[in-house]
XYZ file of C-alpha atoms in Angstrom:
577
model
C -35.816 -6.196 -0.441
C -39.107 -4.608 -1.500
C -38.817 -1.284 -3.353
C -35.247 -0.581 -2.216
C -34.118 3.018 -1.895
C -30.727 3.603 -3.513
C -28.231 6.440 -3.335
C -25.536 6.590 -6.012
C -22.249 8.163 -4.983
C -19.351 9.154 -7.215
C -16.265 9.059 -5.003
C -13.100 10.857 -6.020
C -9.724 11.915 -4.657
C -8.732 14.225 -7.517
C -9.935 16.648 -10.190
C -10.763 13.920 -12.686
C -11.223 15.100 -16.294
C -13.694 12.248 -16.802
C -15.980 13.256 -13.921
C -18.457 15.234 -16.043
C -19.033 12.266 -18.367
C -19.542 9.953 -15.377
C -22.133 12.226 -13.763
C -23.887 12.864 -17.088
C -24.319 9.126 -17.773
C -25.937 8.680 -14.357
C -28.129 11.766 -14.717
C -29.563 10.495 -18.012
C -30.900 7.495 -16.075
C -32.319 9.599 -13.252
C -29.685 8.531 -10.733
C -28.965 12.047 -9.455
C -25.537 11.006 -8.232
C -23.762 12.900 -5.486
C -20.043 13.593 -5.894
C -17.933 13.183 -2.749
C -14.331 14.393 -2.910
C -11.749 13.761 -0.166
C -7.972 13.486 0.107
C -8.176 9.694 -0.256
C -10.706 7.539 -2.066
C -11.320 5.580 1.151
C -12.219 8.780 3.008
C -14.626 9.768 0.221
C -16.329 6.376 0.303
C -16.609 6.387 4.092
C -18.088 9.882 4.184
C -20.632 8.887 1.554
C -21.563 5.830 3.615
C -21.847 7.811 6.845
C -24.167 10.335 5.164
C -26.297 7.767 3.336
C -29.974 7.571 4.371
C -31.128 4.835 1.964
C -31.170 1.025 1.982
C -28.452 0.672 -0.640
C -25.436 2.747 -1.594
C -24.035 2.422 -5.098
C -20.439 3.463 -5.721
C -19.215 4.623 -9.112
C -15.636 5.756 -9.665
C -14.785 9.116 -11.190
C -13.668 7.422 -14.423
C -16.420 4.787 -14.781
C -19.318 5.488 -17.154
C -22.317 3.246 -16.562
C -24.127 1.661 -19.489
C -27.708 2.250 -20.607
C -30.234 0.663 -18.263
C -27.714 0.384 -15.428
C -29.881 2.034 -12.767
C -32.987 0.037 -13.701
C -30.969 -3.190 -13.558
C -29.517 -2.217 -10.170
C -32.978 -1.524 -8.745
C -34.253 -4.852 -10.095
C -31.338 -6.776 -8.610
C -31.794 -5.309 -5.148
C -35.576 -5.700 -5.285
C -35.071 -9.425 -5.812
C -32.085 -9.829 -3.496
C -32.352 -12.278 -0.623
C -31.868 -11.065 2.940
C -28.246 -12.256 3.129
C -27.006 -10.367 0.054
C -24.562 -7.690 1.162
C -23.173 -6.409 -2.143
C -23.956 -6.511 -5.863
C -21.521 -5.419 -8.543
C -21.002 -5.682 -12.251
C -18.373 -5.800 -14.978
C -16.111 -2.904 -15.885
C -14.648 -2.773 -19.383
C -11.646 -0.659 -20.296
C -7.890 -0.488 -20.521
C -7.271 -0.406 -16.756
C -8.779 -1.874 -13.572
C -11.295 -3.962 -15.519
C -13.639 -6.674 -14.214
C -15.131 -9.452 -16.338
C -16.410 -12.634 -14.721
C -18.519 -13.879 -17.622
C -22.034 -13.537 -18.963
C -23.839 -15.373 -16.160
C -24.694 -14.071 -12.676
C -22.667 -15.675 -9.911
C -21.986 -15.686 -6.191
C -18.511 -14.280 -5.641
C -16.242 -16.078 -3.178
C -14.350 -13.187 -1.570
C -11.605 -15.568 -0.531
C -10.746 -16.087 -4.200
C -11.809 -12.901 -5.986
C -13.627 -9.649 -5.376
C -15.282 -6.802 -7.265
C -14.041 -3.284 -7.906
C -15.900 -0.416 -6.236
C -16.008 1.475 -9.519
C -19.264 -0.414 -10.154
C -20.341 -1.858 -6.836
C -23.307 -1.395 -4.500
C -23.747 -2.390 -0.858
C -26.538 -2.963 1.598
C -25.898 0.042 3.847
C -26.548 -1.684 7.185
C -24.200 -4.510 6.186
C -21.323 -2.267 5.103
C -21.721 -0.200 8.254
C -21.720 -3.446 10.209
C -18.121 -4.130 9.141
C -17.198 -0.499 9.914
C -17.107 0.645 6.312
C -13.832 0.888 4.442
C -10.362 0.560 5.915
C -8.875 4.090 5.637
C -5.815 3.171 3.614
C -3.693 5.972 2.215
C -3.709 4.648 -1.328
C -2.344 6.571 -4.270
C -4.265 9.379 -5.897
C -6.224 8.166 -8.903
C -5.261 4.498 -8.434
C -8.077 1.935 -8.610
C -6.696 -1.605 -8.482
C -6.967 -4.918 -6.639
C -5.259 -3.628 -3.501
C -7.646 -0.875 -2.486
C -9.999 -0.754 0.465
C -13.138 -2.176 -1.170
C -11.569 -5.627 -1.412
C -10.901 -5.768 2.324
C -14.501 -4.649 2.960
C -15.838 -7.463 0.788
C -13.776 -10.036 2.663
C -15.058 -8.632 5.960
C -18.638 -8.856 4.692
C -18.101 -12.438 3.615
C -16.639 -13.365 7.010
C -19.775 -11.969 8.681
C -21.964 -14.129 6.415
C -22.990 -11.706 3.672
C -23.138 -12.895 0.063
C -21.538 -10.960 -2.797
C -23.190 -11.127 -6.220
C -21.838 -10.425 -9.699
C -24.483 -9.319 -12.187
C -23.353 -8.937 -15.825
C -26.358 -6.717 -16.656
C -24.748 -3.932 -14.612
C -22.356 -2.973 -17.392
C -19.965 -0.055 -17.128
C -16.815 1.171 -18.850
C -13.689 2.717 -17.369
C -12.493 5.531 -19.609
C -8.878 6.562 -19.990
C -5.565 5.276 -21.225
C -3.805 2.108 -20.077
C -1.729 2.492 -16.913
C 1.662 4.118 -17.343
C 4.937 2.386 -16.550
C 5.093 4.350 -13.287
C 1.622 3.192 -12.298
C 2.521 -0.393 -13.119
C 5.629 -0.044 -10.929
C 3.418 0.961 -8.000
C 1.045 -1.897 -8.763
C 3.946 -4.345 -8.678
C 5.045 -3.020 -5.306
C 1.535 -3.442 -3.926
C 1.342 -6.906 -5.443
C 4.469 -7.937 -3.547
C 3.316 -6.521 -0.203
C -0.428 -7.063 -0.425
C -0.702 -10.137 -2.585
C 2.518 -12.085 -2.334
C 1.532 -14.164 -5.357
C 4.551 -13.438 -7.541
C 7.873 -14.765 -6.246
C 10.800 -12.373 -6.452
C 12.806 -14.846 -8.543
C 10.125 -14.815 -11.249
C 9.979 -11.011 -11.203
C 13.784 -10.851 -11.399
C 13.754 -12.998 -14.517
C 10.903 -11.077 -16.124
C 12.479 -7.602 -15.835
C 15.393 -8.198 -18.265
C 13.259 -10.229 -20.682
C 10.526 -7.596 -20.834
C 13.096 -4.796 -21.142
C 14.827 -6.595 -24.001
C 11.457 -7.127 -25.663
C 10.754 -3.393 -25.423
C 14.084 -2.584 -27.097
C 13.432 -5.063 -29.919
C 9.925 -3.683 -30.453
C 11.255 -0.134 -30.615
C 13.838 -1.188 -33.189
C 10.998 -2.572 -35.308
C 8.971 0.606 -34.884
C 6.266 -1.220 -32.914
C 5.445 1.468 -30.347
C 2.426 -0.325 -28.850
C 4.343 -3.527 -28.113
C 7.299 -1.550 -26.771
C 5.058 0.297 -24.318
C 3.392 -2.949 -23.232
C 6.762 -4.629 -22.610
C 8.019 -1.571 -20.738
C 4.951 -1.576 -18.489
C 5.489 -5.269 -17.792
C 9.121 -4.643 -16.873
C 8.113 -1.762 -14.589
C 5.534 -3.889 -12.770
C 8.048 -6.625 -12.045
C 10.641 -4.068 -11.001
C 8.055 -2.830 -8.503
C 7.723 -6.366 -7.167
C 11.468 -6.357 -6.519
C 12.050 -2.833 -5.254
C 8.872 -1.229 -3.994
C 8.283 -2.711 -0.541
C 8.565 0.416 1.589
C 6.668 2.546 -0.920
C 3.813 0.051 -1.137
C 3.566 -0.351 2.624
C 3.042 3.375 2.977
C 0.268 3.286 0.363
C -1.443 0.410 2.178
C -1.142 2.036 5.613
C -4.071 3.885 7.207
C -4.219 7.612 6.523
C -6.448 8.352 9.534
C -6.697 7.312 13.182
C -10.487 7.025 12.932
C -13.327 7.225 10.412
C -17.020 8.119 10.709
C -17.699 4.381 11.135
C -14.559 3.165 12.906
C -13.723 4.647 16.305
C -10.085 3.656 16.373
C -7.556 2.745 13.689
C -4.123 1.493 14.812
C -1.369 3.861 13.784
C 1.375 2.345 11.614
C 4.674 1.716 13.330
C 7.269 4.372 12.611
C 10.967 4.241 13.235
C 11.849 7.301 15.255
C 15.074 8.499 16.736
C 14.641 7.829 20.429
C 17.000 7.538 23.353
C 18.215 3.996 23.581
C 15.327 1.996 25.071
C 15.879 0.000 28.203
C 15.182 -3.709 28.178
C 12.004 -3.413 30.217
C 8.293 -3.847 29.630
C 4.877 -3.466 31.212
C 2.664 -6.496 30.545
C -1.127 -6.247 30.328
C -3.629 -8.970 31.194
C -7.414 -8.916 31.391
C -8.787 -12.364 32.140
C -7.243 -15.569 33.475
C -9.812 -18.143 32.431
C -10.477 -21.093 30.151
C -12.817 -19.657 27.514
C -14.354 -21.677 24.704
C -14.316 -18.622 22.482
C -12.213 -15.477 22.841
C -12.361 -13.394 19.633
C -11.070 -10.274 21.387
C -8.004 -12.099 22.721
C -8.635 -11.046 26.324
C -7.982 -14.312 28.164
C -4.989 -16.406 29.157
C -5.768 -19.861 30.516
C -4.914 -20.502 34.200
C -2.392 -23.183 33.215
C -0.636 -20.886 30.750
C -0.713 -17.992 33.203
C 1.049 -20.051 35.872
C 3.717 -20.994 33.325
C 4.102 -17.379 32.213
C 4.570 -16.145 35.772
C 7.208 -18.811 36.385
C 9.067 -17.810 33.195
C 8.885 -14.132 34.165
C 10.226 -14.870 37.639
C 13.123 -16.967 36.347
C 14.171 -15.057 33.216
C 13.279 -11.428 33.979
C 13.302 -9.018 36.905
C 9.687 -8.585 37.996
C 8.859 -5.522 40.070
C 5.851 -3.367 40.985
C 4.687 -0.928 38.326
C 5.346 2.038 40.597
C 8.955 0.967 41.121
C 9.493 0.359 37.413
C 8.255 3.845 36.493
C 10.281 5.519 39.260
C 13.496 3.727 38.337
C 12.890 4.288 34.621
C 12.876 8.049 35.229
C 15.970 7.775 37.423
C 17.847 5.650 34.898
C 18.367 2.845 37.413
C 16.246 0.037 35.980
C 17.849 -3.406 36.017
C 18.045 -5.381 32.793
C 14.815 -7.151 31.734
C 12.632 -5.350 34.268
C 8.970 -6.387 33.963
C 5.798 -5.110 35.627
C 2.564 -7.117 35.438
C -0.795 -5.350 35.278
C -4.442 -6.401 35.064
C -7.303 -4.315 33.711
C -10.966 -4.612 34.771
C -10.580 -6.509 38.078
C -12.284 -9.731 37.051
C -13.113 -11.958 40.023
C -10.977 -14.761 38.595
C -7.845 -12.711 39.296
C -8.212 -13.656 42.962
C -9.005 -17.310 42.318
C -6.695 -18.034 39.380
C -4.015 -15.358 39.044
C -3.180 -14.382 42.618
C -2.037 -17.862 43.766
C 0.413 -18.175 40.857
C 1.795 -14.682 41.474
C 2.183 -15.251 45.221
C 3.848 -18.636 44.678
C 6.539 -17.054 42.485
C 6.837 -13.806 44.433
C 5.797 -11.699 41.439
C 4.011 -8.391 42.178
C 1.104 -7.020 40.137
C -1.102 -3.954 39.767
C -4.863 -4.388 39.296
C -6.838 -1.537 37.715
C -10.451 -1.316 38.902
C -13.487 0.282 37.174
C -14.966 1.212 40.506
C -18.646 1.914 39.859
C -19.089 -1.282 37.853
C -17.316 -3.160 40.636
C -19.472 -1.575 43.339
C -22.654 -2.505 41.455
C -21.284 -5.904 40.383
C -22.323 -4.931 36.892
C -21.014 -7.165 34.102
C -18.941 -5.655 31.343
C -21.007 -5.018 28.239
C -18.455 -6.666 25.938
C -18.747 -9.887 27.941
C -22.522 -9.703 27.575
C -22.109 -9.285 23.816
C -19.806 -12.313 23.681
C -22.055 -14.505 25.803
C -25.246 -13.602 23.971
C -23.766 -14.114 20.513
C -22.157 -17.380 21.515
C -25.267 -18.737 23.250
C -27.868 -17.630 20.693
C -29.754 -20.561 19.151
C -28.911 -21.689 15.643
C -32.319 -20.495 14.429
C -31.944 -16.949 15.790
C -33.257 -14.409 13.251
C -30.893 -13.560 10.428
C -29.693 -10.948 9.735
C -29.010 -9.724 13.261
C -29.885 -6.011 13.318
C -28.876 -3.611 16.091
C -29.510 0.110 16.455
C -27.367 2.425 18.581
C -27.055 6.213 18.568
C -29.606 6.394 15.758
C -27.662 4.126 13.403
C -28.512 0.581 12.346
C -25.958 -2.072 11.486
C -26.470 -5.707 10.518
C -24.687 -9.062 10.257
C -25.899 -12.389 8.862
C -24.483 -14.166 11.938
C -25.797 -17.675 11.275
C -22.743 -19.846 11.887
C -20.332 -19.738 14.847
C -17.598 -18.322 12.587
C -19.903 -15.587 11.288
C -20.919 -14.712 14.832
C -17.297 -14.478 15.935
C -16.596 -12.073 13.075
C -19.708 -10.042 13.878
C -18.804 -9.883 17.556
C -15.544 -8.083 16.825
C -17.386 -5.443 14.786
C -20.149 -5.047 17.387
C -17.542 -4.454 20.087
C -15.665 -1.864 18.026
C -18.912 -0.086 17.133
C -20.350 0.100 20.643
C -17.093 1.028 22.386
C -17.308 4.844 21.966
C -21.076 4.991 22.632
C -22.539 6.144 25.919
C -23.973 3.727 28.452
C -27.612 4.290 27.506
C -27.011 3.500 23.836
C -24.985 0.418 24.741
C -27.748 -0.758 27.087
C -30.347 -0.409 24.331
C -28.160 -2.380 21.932
C -27.718 -5.110 24.565
C -31.471 -5.281 25.038
C -31.920 -5.841 21.300
C -29.149 -8.423 21.288
C -30.732 -10.255 24.209
C -34.069 -10.386 22.399
C -32.328 -11.797 19.321
C -30.479 -14.408 21.385
C -33.651 -15.205 23.360
C -31.846 -15.254 26.702
C -30.558 -12.747 29.267
C -26.819 -12.279 29.874
C -25.075 -14.448 32.437
C -23.896 -13.527 35.936
C -21.216 -10.869 36.420
C -17.587 -11.889 36.425
C -16.262 -8.789 38.210
C -14.772 -8.733 41.684
C -16.575 -7.155 44.629
C -15.246 -4.123 46.476
C -14.482 -6.399 49.455
C -12.427 -8.673 47.201
C -10.535 -5.666 45.863
C -9.766 -4.571 49.424
C -8.630 -8.095 50.334
C -6.354 -8.209 47.305
C -4.838 -4.845 48.243
C -3.960 -6.268 51.661
C -1.795 -8.983 50.051
C 1.916 -8.117 49.860
C 2.945 -7.458 46.281
C -0.467 -6.282 45.037
C -1.291 -2.690 44.226
C -4.683 -1.312 43.187
C -4.961 1.332 40.494
C -7.923 3.253 39.099
C -9.588 2.436 35.787
C -12.387 5.065 35.707
C -15.813 4.604 37.276
C -17.862 3.106 34.421
C -15.192 2.219 31.817
C -16.126 4.693 29.046
C -13.911 5.677 26.139
C -12.717 8.873 27.802
C -11.394 10.398 24.594
C -14.913 10.948 23.231
C -16.343 12.275 26.520
C -16.485 15.902 27.618
C -13.774 17.204 29.923
C -16.285 17.388 32.781
C -17.331 13.767 32.245
C -13.700 12.662 32.108
C -12.916 14.544 35.299
C -15.874 12.969 37.103
C -14.910 9.456 35.956
C -11.266 9.839 36.991
C -11.957 11.386 40.387
C -14.764 8.993 41.308
C -12.511 6.045 40.554
C -9.658 7.559 42.555
C -11.871 8.193 45.579
C -13.438 4.721 45.552
C -10.062 2.965 45.391
C -8.808 5.120 48.264
C -11.891 4.257 50.325
C -11.628 0.506 49.675
C -7.883 0.138 50.170
C -7.080 2.881 52.663
C -4.608 4.649 50.367
C -4.984 6.806 47.249
C -4.002 5.089 44.001
C -0.873 6.274 42.230
C -1.572 4.654 38.848
C -4.401 5.045 36.343
C -5.280 2.876 33.340
C -7.225 4.436 30.473
C -10.254 2.325 29.490
C -9.581 0.668 26.110
C -6.306 2.590 26.113
C -5.623 3.648 22.513
C -3.847 7.041 22.428
C -5.644 9.655 20.355
C -8.889 7.675 20.342
C -9.624 6.520 23.893
C -7.616 9.247 25.617
C -5.815 12.414 24.593
C -3.793 15.285 26.044
C -6.861 16.585 27.886
C -7.367 13.201 29.534
C -3.713 13.030 30.549
C -3.921 16.476 32.134
C -7.071 15.527 34.057
C -5.410 12.347 35.337
C -2.338 14.293 36.477
C -4.480 16.962 38.167
C -6.321 14.210 40.060
C -3.039 13.289 41.756
C -2.017 10.216 39.787
C 1.721 9.771 39.369
C 1.563 7.772 36.135
C -0.903 6.177 33.722
C -0.808 3.276 31.287
C -2.102 2.886 27.742
C -2.950 -0.300 25.828
C -0.530 -0.008 22.929
C 2.933 -1.574 22.753
C 6.137 0.389 22.530
C 9.637 0.848 23.940
C 10.368 2.375 27.327
C 12.935 5.169 27.575
C 13.676 7.891 30.099
C 11.711 10.247 27.828
C 8.582 8.059 27.714
C 5.484 10.036 28.699
C 4.676 8.749 32.187
C 0.999 9.468 31.545
C 0.932 7.300 28.420
C 3.124 4.338 29.331
C 3.017 1.589 26.679
C 1.973 -1.944 27.571
C 2.173 -5.281 25.797
C -0.982 -7.420 25.799
C 0.083 -10.949 26.690
C -1.070 -13.740 24.338
C -2.372 -17.103 25.535
C 0.956 -18.924 25.161
C 2.498 -21.780 27.086
C 5.931 -21.519 28.698
C 8.134 -22.047 25.647
C 6.257 -19.733 23.278
C 5.826 -17.132 26.003
C 9.569 -17.163 26.719
C 10.286 -16.441 23.043
C 7.597 -13.757 22.971
C 8.990 -12.090 26.106
C 12.503 -12.150 24.661
C 11.147 -10.304 21.620
C 9.394 -7.711 23.778
C 12.560 -7.142 25.803
C 14.927 -7.159 22.816
């Protein structure tokens, strides 16, 4: 990287008494660091990344003072870095959250160890390529081995980026050793996030360390007593802190500036007793060599799944299930099968198995794409990345909506990892930006995308004429409606409704939200627009129980995995439990 431009960010989630010393040490070297403060350290780091306009972003914690010559060494390291280097970090001395991997530079294997973001820099396009930092809640002021930077480094490594440790980048964390309370929280996180200390070992350590603290106190050895007490607290956390740690590791946001959608953590809520019923969601019924998004079930497995559903559950049309759910008259183990996107293979592969077993299904159609026989952009991404030659340029760089992201993407495994991030990144973008990104991807892969796999409008009409099949609407062009204007949402919903009515001879009663994540891909405005368009119910793409109080415009669905009969039967039992 010739003459790299670097922005240094001090990220904080508190009023740190050490902040002035941290900023002063950077200023003396001409770093001109910017301080970013948010409710969580992950949010601060993500905002800094989203705002960054340089090649490299360097993160320094609010209690880490860099050593003399740190900035010059950082510039030198990045100037000499090879094109596949995604992050460079250095040692951190001090009484807490320290890093020391020796006096020689080394490539860090993120599967075995990582670096702390208190003294860590990233290639901006690479870190954006893995969607930045996971927005974990964390604990104010805590900087340990279970914070979001470690997940980001593992994601970078999976996409092919190298991580370097450079001992010349010396820094020191100021402050006292962690308290017993902090060590308790660390132990809880160790149990949930690391799983490397068996409970039986922790159970034996607690009384021994506690006894050691008492003996040390009796001798007047305060330092040893505190150390033993902290050790006891950490192991007590391993034993008792599961729920507390899970909350700290959970996401604190449903999206970030670099991640359109973050799954919400499951919460136990007091609900009316759920019925033993479920809506199942399929996309493709096909034998795919590679399916990183988990969208396909093989034809053989699908036939087995339909047979299991017919014999062990009570399959019924979606419309009947929703009507009887509201009336409180659903039979036990009621199941409705749905398909999103109207792939052509539904007619060739899925319909015969459904007809043979007498199982009904609802197919949701993105009507404008179907009318134009336009392939889905995510299938184009998959095909291009899978078919690209081994010597395709590396890193792969794509620009969309004015932002560039990059992935090394040399090996099949690296390309699979990159594909997931590309899909998540492009999903909320408009069609023009997605088309430009596909054009760049096609040039990189040195081949155009393959033929469309969507059904024709005539095939949709023929399917609707089959007994047991219902056609629902799935928007016109399959955008993420939640990020579109109300007028755009209204146009998408109504155009899809009208096309389905024209093709099938009857207006659709059901709507499926594209991508389907509540709060990200649709919201209360979208639900109101769908209801105003005359739809009776709508389905999401997140799992959940069905009760008489379930919002009929946000019905949960369970995405079906590619399982054979026996595993599917166990999975279905779990869904219907």
